């Protein structure tokens, strides 16, 4: 497939095939955990939209889907630390078993904020699933219950992850060339 973005990618970190294989395993693990229950898959927009679409199809449970949109990077490469809700929940989550679906767990600011927020809204349980985990950058004491891949401290894009809102539609996880974000 032709791509306008390929020239900005330094290397492919995780291929489409590797993503699908791992997401299949994550779907299985969630099936095991929630069989007979009705979890609410809660995607954290925008980054999680591609992963969410594949994860819910990899887990054939009777479940519900919901989204919340937050941001803390505001086009910067380092988290501002302040999490802003851009689009709030559209349903009552009291008593629900939540599966929070994230594309990446980096400083932990976003998930630390969201975990508290969802507990105050009455969630019965919270299971955090992240496709990528970058533990080297963590500043908050937060861990994922399920994680797809641990990634090094490099600027990763694709499969939902952006740089200045671009590259979300790149089908694999790639590392951005430094000259793209250093100008
Ligand atoms: C990204 C990503 C996570 C968060 C992780 O979102 O989607 O939600 O950062 O980083 P953290 O662990 O340091 O909080 P971003 O704020 O860039 O918004 P986006 O999802 O719309 O790209």
PDB file of C-alpha atoms and ligand atoms in Angstrom:
ATOM      1  CA  UNK A   1       0.000   0.000   0.000  1.00  0.00           C
ATOM      2  CA  UNK A   2       1.300   3.492  -0.833  1.00  0.00           C
ATOM      3  CA  UNK A   3       2.043   5.670   2.211  1.00  0.00           C
ATOM      4  CA  UNK A   4       2.817   9.364   2.640  1.00  0.00           C
ATOM      5  CA  UNK A   5       4.052   8.675   6.164  1.00  0.00           C
ATOM      6  CA  UNK A   6       6.547   5.875   5.651  1.00  0.00           C
ATOM      7  CA  UNK A   7       9.430   8.287   4.992  1.00  0.00           C
ATOM      8  CA  UNK A   8       9.029   9.693   8.533  1.00  0.00           C
ATOM      9  CA  UNK A   9       9.362   6.284  10.196  1.00  0.00           C
ATOM     10  CA  UNK A  10      12.831   5.273  11.385  1.00  0.00           C
ATOM     11  CA  UNK A  11      11.970   1.613  11.960  1.00  0.00           C
ATOM     12  CA  UNK A  12       9.086  -0.784  12.493  1.00  0.00           C
ATOM     13  CA  UNK A  13       8.977  -1.794  16.154  1.00  0.00           C
ATOM     14  CA  UNK A  14       5.942  -4.115  16.109  1.00  0.00           C
ATOM     15  CA  UNK A  15       4.500  -5.517  12.880  1.00  0.00           C
ATOM     16  CA  UNK A  16       0.812  -5.898  12.040  1.00  0.00           C
ATOM     17  CA  UNK A  17       1.133  -9.673  12.429  1.00  0.00           C
ATOM     18  CA  UNK A  18       2.751  -9.385  15.855  1.00  0.00           C
ATOM     19  CA  UNK A  19       0.025  -6.988  16.961  1.00  0.00           C
ATOM     20  CA  UNK A  20      -2.752  -9.344  15.878  1.00  0.00           C
ATOM     21  CA  UNK A  21      -1.182 -12.384  17.512  1.00  0.00           C
ATOM     22  CA  UNK A  22      -0.712 -10.619  20.844  1.00  0.00           C
ATOM     23  CA  UNK A  23      -4.182  -9.053  20.778  1.00  0.00           C
ATOM     24  CA  UNK A  24      -5.607 -12.542  20.265  1.00  0.00           C
ATOM     25  CA  UNK A  25      -3.897 -13.623  23.489  1.00  0.00           C
ATOM     26  CA  UNK A  26      -5.166 -10.554  25.366  1.00  0.00           C
ATOM     27  CA  UNK A  27      -8.701 -11.286  24.143  1.00  0.00           C
ATOM     28  CA  UNK A  28      -8.409 -14.866  25.407  1.00  0.00           C
ATOM     29  CA  UNK A  29      -7.176 -13.709  28.821  1.00  0.00           C
ATOM     30  CA  UNK A  30     -10.115 -11.306  29.135  1.00  0.00           C
ATOM     31  CA  UNK A  31     -12.545 -14.032  28.071  1.00  0.00           C
ATOM     32  CA  UNK A  32     -11.206 -16.268  30.848  1.00  0.00           C
ATOM     33  CA  UNK A  33     -11.478 -13.490  33.405  1.00  0.00           C
ATOM     34  CA  UNK A  34     -14.983 -12.253  32.559  1.00  0.00           C
ATOM     35  CA  UNK A  35     -16.797 -15.345  31.274  1.00  0.00           C
ATOM     36  CA  UNK A  36     -20.438 -15.177  32.432  1.00  0.00           C
ATOM     37  CA  UNK A  37     -20.140 -11.501  33.409  1.00  0.00           C
ATOM     38  CA  UNK A  38     -20.821  -8.462  31.273  1.00  0.00           C
ATOM     39  CA  UNK A  39     -17.792  -6.151  31.314  1.00  0.00           C
ATOM     40  CA  UNK A  40     -17.806  -2.618  29.966  1.00  0.00           C
ATOM     41  CA  UNK A  41     -14.885  -2.018  27.600  1.00  0.00           C
ATOM     42  CA  UNK A  42     -13.953   1.608  28.100  1.00  0.00           C
ATOM     43  CA  UNK A  43     -11.634   3.045  25.472  1.00  0.00           C
ATOM     44  CA  UNK A  44      -9.506   6.097  26.232  1.00  0.00           C
ATOM     45  CA  UNK A  45      -9.635   8.275  23.119  1.00  0.00           C
ATOM     46  CA  UNK A  46      -8.207   9.157  20.885  1.00  0.00           C
ATOM     47  CA  UNK A  47      -5.210   6.843  20.922  1.00  0.00           C
ATOM     48  CA  UNK A  48      -7.060   3.624  21.773  1.00  0.00           C
ATOM     49  CA  UNK A  49      -9.562   3.559  18.917  1.00  0.00           C
ATOM     50  CA  UNK A  50      -7.662   1.110  16.695  1.00  0.00           C
ATOM     51  CA  UNK A  51      -6.687  -1.233  19.537  1.00  0.00           C
ATOM     52  CA  UNK A  52     -10.226  -1.120  20.930  1.00  0.00           C
ATOM     53  CA  UNK A  53     -11.685  -2.216  17.600  1.00  0.00           C
ATOM     54  CA  UNK A  54      -9.391  -5.246  17.424  1.00  0.00           C
ATOM     55  CA  UNK A  55      -9.547  -6.142  21.127  1.00  0.00           C
ATOM     56  CA  UNK A  56     -13.345  -6.314  21.388  1.00  0.00           C
ATOM     57  CA  UNK A  57     -13.430  -8.572  18.331  1.00  0.00           C
ATOM     58  CA  UNK A  58     -10.728 -10.787  19.859  1.00  0.00           C
ATOM     59  CA  UNK A  59     -12.913 -11.304  22.933  1.00  0.00           C
ATOM     60  CA  UNK A  60     -16.303 -12.783  22.084  1.00  0.00           C
ATOM     61  CA  UNK A  61     -18.007 -11.997  25.372  1.00  0.00           C
ATOM     62  CA  UNK A  62     -21.354 -10.327  25.812  1.00  0.00           C
ATOM     63  CA  UNK A  63     -20.076  -6.894  26.724  1.00  0.00           C
ATOM     64  CA  UNK A  64     -20.621  -3.179  26.260  1.00  0.00           C
ATOM     65  CA  UNK A  65     -18.451  -0.530  24.695  1.00  0.00           C
ATOM     66  CA  UNK A  66     -17.948   3.030  25.949  1.00  0.00           C
ATOM     67  CA  UNK A  67     -15.421   5.807  25.403  1.00  0.00           C
ATOM     68  CA  UNK A  68     -13.964   8.748  27.225  1.00  0.00           C
ATOM     69  CA  UNK A  69     -11.698  11.281  25.532  1.00  0.00           C
ATOM     70  CA  UNK A  70      -8.855  12.822  27.501  1.00  0.00           C
ATOM     71  CA  UNK A  71      -5.583  14.495  26.682  1.00  0.00           C
ATOM     72  CA  UNK A  72      -2.547  15.602  28.604  1.00  0.00           C
ATOM     73  CA  UNK A  73       0.117  16.017  25.937  1.00  0.00           C
ATOM     74  CA  UNK A  74      -1.446  18.819  23.898  1.00  0.00           C
ATOM     75  CA  UNK A  75       0.958  18.219  21.004  1.00  0.00           C
ATOM     76  CA  UNK A  76       4.041  18.058  23.249  1.00  0.00           C
ATOM     77  CA  UNK A  77       6.337  15.056  23.627  1.00  0.00           C
ATOM     78  CA  UNK A  78       6.276  15.190  27.449  1.00  0.00           C
ATOM     79  CA  UNK A  79       3.058  14.934  29.497  1.00  0.00           C
ATOM     80  CA  UNK A  80       1.845  18.256  30.932  1.00  0.00           C
ATOM     81  CA  UNK A  81       0.693  16.302  34.011  1.00  0.00           C
ATOM     82  CA  UNK A  82      -2.794  17.805  33.763  1.00  0.00           C
ATOM     83  CA  UNK A  83      -5.436  15.488  32.351  1.00  0.00           C
ATOM     84  CA  UNK A  84      -8.296  17.168  30.550  1.00  0.00           C
ATOM     85  CA  UNK A  85     -11.595  15.409  29.808  1.00  0.00           C
ATOM     86  CA  UNK A  86     -12.583  16.346  26.257  1.00  0.00           C
ATOM     87  CA  UNK A  87     -15.582  14.005  26.019  1.00  0.00           C
ATOM     88  CA  UNK A  88     -17.110  12.476  29.125  1.00  0.00           C
ATOM     89  CA  UNK A  89     -18.849   9.132  29.740  1.00  0.00           C
ATOM     90  CA  UNK A  90     -22.290   8.880  28.191  1.00  0.00           C
ATOM     91  CA  UNK A  91     -23.641   6.280  30.635  1.00  0.00           C
ATOM     92  CA  UNK A  92     -23.856   5.393  34.302  1.00  0.00           C
ATOM     93  CA  UNK A  93     -20.989   3.055  35.268  1.00  0.00           C
ATOM     94  CA  UNK A  94     -22.195   2.327  38.820  1.00  0.00           C
ATOM     95  CA  UNK A  95     -21.531  -1.306  39.699  1.00  0.00           C
ATOM     96  CA  UNK A  96     -19.891  -2.109  36.358  1.00  0.00           C
ATOM     97  CA  UNK A  97     -16.762  -4.189  35.792  1.00  0.00           C
ATOM     98  CA  UNK A  98     -14.617  -1.888  33.660  1.00  0.00           C
ATOM     99  CA  UNK A  99     -11.952  -2.917  31.200  1.00  0.00           C
ATOM    100  CA  UNK A 100     -10.018   0.277  30.526  1.00  0.00           C
ATOM    101  CA  UNK A 101      -8.448   0.080  27.086  1.00  0.00           C
ATOM    102  CA  UNK A 102      -5.365   2.255  26.507  1.00  0.00           C
ATOM    103  CA  UNK A 103      -2.889   2.430  23.667  1.00  0.00           C
ATOM    104  CA  UNK A 104       0.077   3.339  25.859  1.00  0.00           C
ATOM    105  CA  UNK A 105       0.952   3.610  29.538  1.00  0.00           C
ATOM    106  CA  UNK A 106       3.760   6.147  29.781  1.00  0.00           C
ATOM    107  CA  UNK A 107       4.110   8.490  32.798  1.00  0.00           C
ATOM    108  CA  UNK A 108       0.920   6.974  34.228  1.00  0.00           C
ATOM    109  CA  UNK A 109      -0.742  10.389  34.661  1.00  0.00           C
ATOM    110  CA  UNK A 110      -3.720   9.546  32.479  1.00  0.00           C
ATOM    111  CA  UNK A 111      -4.524   6.186  34.042  1.00  0.00           C
ATOM    112  CA  UNK A 112      -3.898   7.363  37.615  1.00  0.00           C
ATOM    113  CA  UNK A 113      -6.401  10.157  37.027  1.00  0.00           C
ATOM    114  CA  UNK A 114      -8.928   7.919  35.266  1.00  0.00           C
ATOM    115  CA  UNK A 115      -8.783   5.151  37.850  1.00  0.00           C
ATOM    116  CA  UNK A 116      -9.739   7.605  40.607  1.00  0.00           C
ATOM    117  CA  UNK A 117     -12.367   9.198  38.398  1.00  0.00           C
ATOM    118  CA  UNK A 118     -14.060   5.891  37.567  1.00  0.00           C
ATOM    119  CA  UNK A 119     -13.993   4.745  41.195  1.00  0.00           C
ATOM    120  CA  UNK A 120     -15.722   7.950  42.291  1.00  0.00           C
ATOM    121  CA  UNK A 121     -18.317   7.258  39.580  1.00  0.00           C
ATOM    122  CA  UNK A 122     -19.044   3.902  41.266  1.00  0.00           C
ATOM    123  CA  UNK A 123     -17.230   1.293  39.148  1.00  0.00           C
ATOM    124  CA  UNK A 124     -17.286  -2.150  40.832  1.00  0.00           C
ATOM    125  CA  UNK A 125     -13.911  -3.215  39.440  1.00  0.00           C
ATOM    126  CA  UNK A 126     -11.238  -1.868  37.123  1.00  0.00           C
ATOM    127  CA  UNK A 127      -9.029  -3.936  34.837  1.00  0.00           C
ATOM    128  CA  UNK A 128      -6.423  -1.962  32.929  1.00  0.00           C
ATOM    129  CA  UNK A 129      -5.380  -3.226  29.505  1.00  0.00           C
ATOM    130  CA  UNK A 130      -2.704  -1.355  27.612  1.00  0.00           C
ATOM    131  CA  UNK A 131      -1.279  -2.283  24.249  1.00  0.00           C
ATOM    132  CA  UNK A 132       2.095  -0.686  24.987  1.00  0.00           C
ATOM    133  CA  UNK A 133       3.867  -0.165  28.282  1.00  0.00           C
ATOM    134  CA  UNK A 134       6.814   2.208  28.670  1.00  0.00           C
ATOM    135  CA  UNK A 135       7.838   1.575  32.307  1.00  0.00           C
ATOM    136  CA  UNK A 136      11.042   3.617  32.028  1.00  0.00           C
ATOM    137  CA  UNK A 137       8.999   6.844  31.990  1.00  0.00           C
ATOM    138  CA  UNK A 138       6.617   6.082  34.851  1.00  0.00           C
ATOM    139  CA  UNK A 139       6.139   8.798  37.477  1.00  0.00           C
ATOM    140  CA  UNK A 140       2.860   7.495  38.990  1.00  0.00           C
ATOM    141  CA  UNK A 141       2.541   4.186  40.883  1.00  0.00           C
ATOM    142  CA  UNK A 142       0.294   2.514  38.367  1.00  0.00           C
ATOM    143  CA  UNK A 143       0.562  -0.808  36.546  1.00  0.00           C
ATOM    144  CA  UNK A 144      -1.511  -2.501  33.870  1.00  0.00           C
ATOM    145  CA  UNK A 145      -3.305  -5.780  34.582  1.00  0.00           C
ATOM    146  CA  UNK A 146      -2.627  -6.826  31.008  1.00  0.00           C
ATOM    147  CA  UNK A 147      -0.073  -5.362  28.660  1.00  0.00           C
ATOM    148  CA  UNK A 148       0.661  -6.225  25.041  1.00  0.00           C
ATOM    149  CA  UNK A 149       4.266  -5.143  24.636  1.00  0.00           C
ATOM    150  CA  UNK A 150       6.894  -3.380  26.696  1.00  0.00           C
ATOM    151  CA  UNK A 151       8.518  -0.656  24.605  1.00  0.00           C
ATOM    152  CA  UNK A 152      11.757   1.294  25.067  1.00  0.00           C
ATOM    153  CA  UNK A 153      11.817   5.069  25.568  1.00  0.00           C
ATOM    154  CA  UNK A 154      11.519   5.940  21.897  1.00  0.00           C
ATOM    155  CA  UNK A 155       8.904   8.052  20.121  1.00  0.00           C
ATOM    156  CA  UNK A 156       6.392   5.468  18.932  1.00  0.00           C
ATOM    157  CA  UNK A 157       3.546   6.159  16.523  1.00  0.00           C
ATOM    158  CA  UNK A 158       0.965   4.212  14.542  1.00  0.00           C
ATOM    159  CA  UNK A 159      -1.919   1.896  15.337  1.00  0.00           C
ATOM    160  CA  UNK A 160      -3.748   4.822  16.983  1.00  0.00           C
ATOM    161  CA  UNK A 161      -0.739   6.632  18.431  1.00  0.00           C
ATOM    162  CA  UNK A 162       0.001  10.074  17.050  1.00  0.00           C
ATOM    163  CA  UNK A 163       2.525  12.820  16.815  1.00  0.00           C
ATOM    164  CA  UNK A 164       0.686  16.168  16.461  1.00  0.00           C
ATOM    165  CA  UNK A 165      -2.433  14.183  15.473  1.00  0.00           C
ATOM    166  CA  UNK A 166      -0.653  12.500  12.555  1.00  0.00           C
ATOM    167  CA  UNK A 167       0.397   8.853  11.994  1.00  0.00           C
ATOM    168  CA  UNK A 168      -2.621   7.335  13.849  1.00  0.00           C
ATOM    169  CA  UNK A 169      -3.518   5.404  10.674  1.00  0.00           C
ATOM    170  CA  UNK A 170      -0.079   3.800  10.246  1.00  0.00           C
ATOM    171  CA  UNK A 171      -0.984   0.095  10.563  1.00  0.00           C
ATOM    172  CA  UNK A 172       2.043  -0.975  12.665  1.00  0.00           C
ATOM    173  CA  UNK A 173       3.936   0.483  15.646  1.00  0.00           C
ATOM    174  CA  UNK A 174       6.903   2.455  14.369  1.00  0.00           C
ATOM    175  CA  UNK A 175       9.584   4.736  15.749  1.00  0.00           C
ATOM    176  CA  UNK A 176       9.452   8.280  14.432  1.00  0.00           C
ATOM    177  CA  UNK A 177      12.600   9.821  12.945  1.00  0.00           C
ATOM    178  CA  UNK A 178      13.908  12.389  15.474  1.00  0.00           C
ATOM    179  CA  UNK A 179      14.117  15.106  12.809  1.00  0.00           C
ATOM    180  CA  UNK A 180      10.313  14.966  12.519  1.00  0.00           C
ATOM    181  CA  UNK A 181       9.765  16.208  16.080  1.00  0.00           C
ATOM    182  CA  UNK A 182      12.940  18.232  16.594  1.00  0.00           C
ATOM    183  CA  UNK A 183      12.085  20.205  13.445  1.00  0.00           C
TER     184      UNK A 183
HETATM  185  C1  LIG B   1      -1.643   9.459  25.214  1.00  0.00           C
HETATM  186  C2  LIG B   1      -2.115   8.012  25.251  1.00  0.00           C
HETATM  187  C3  LIG B   1      -2.492   7.806  26.690  1.00  0.00           C
HETATM  188  C4  LIG B   1      -1.552   8.733  27.430  1.00  0.00           C
HETATM  189  C5  LIG B   1      -0.447   7.955  28.068  1.00  0.00           C
HETATM  190  O1  LIG B   1      -2.742  10.304  25.103  1.00  0.00           O
HETATM  191  O2  LIG B   1      -3.189   7.783  24.396  1.00  0.00           O
HETATM  192  O3  LIG B   1      -3.819   8.150  26.939  1.00  0.00           O
HETATM  193  O4  LIG B   1      -1.014   9.644  26.461  1.00  0.00           O
HETATM  194  O5  LIG B   1       0.514   8.777  28.641  1.00  0.00           O
HETATM  195  P1  LIG B   1       0.699   8.955  30.212  1.00  0.00           P
HETATM  196  O6  LIG B   1       0.828   7.584  30.816  1.00  0.00           O
HETATM  197  O7  LIG B   1       1.994   9.734  30.284  1.00  0.00           O
HETATM  198  O8  LIG B   1      -0.463   9.730  30.749  1.00  0.00           O
HETATM  199  P2  LIG B   1      -2.678  11.832  24.636  1.00  0.00           P
HETATM  200  O9  LIG B   1      -2.808  12.735  25.835  1.00  0.00           O
HETATM  201  O10 LIG B   1      -1.487  12.051  23.760  1.00  0.00           O
HETATM  202  O11 LIG B   1      -4.039  11.959  23.797  1.00  0.00           O
HETATM  203  P3  LIG B   1      -4.533  11.068  22.538  1.00  0.00           P
HETATM  204  O12 LIG B   1      -4.921   9.703  23.071  1.00  0.00           O
HETATM  205  O13 LIG B   1      -5.703  11.832  22.032  1.00  0.00           O
HETATM  206  O14 LIG B   1      -3.392  10.969  21.550  1.00  0.00           O
END
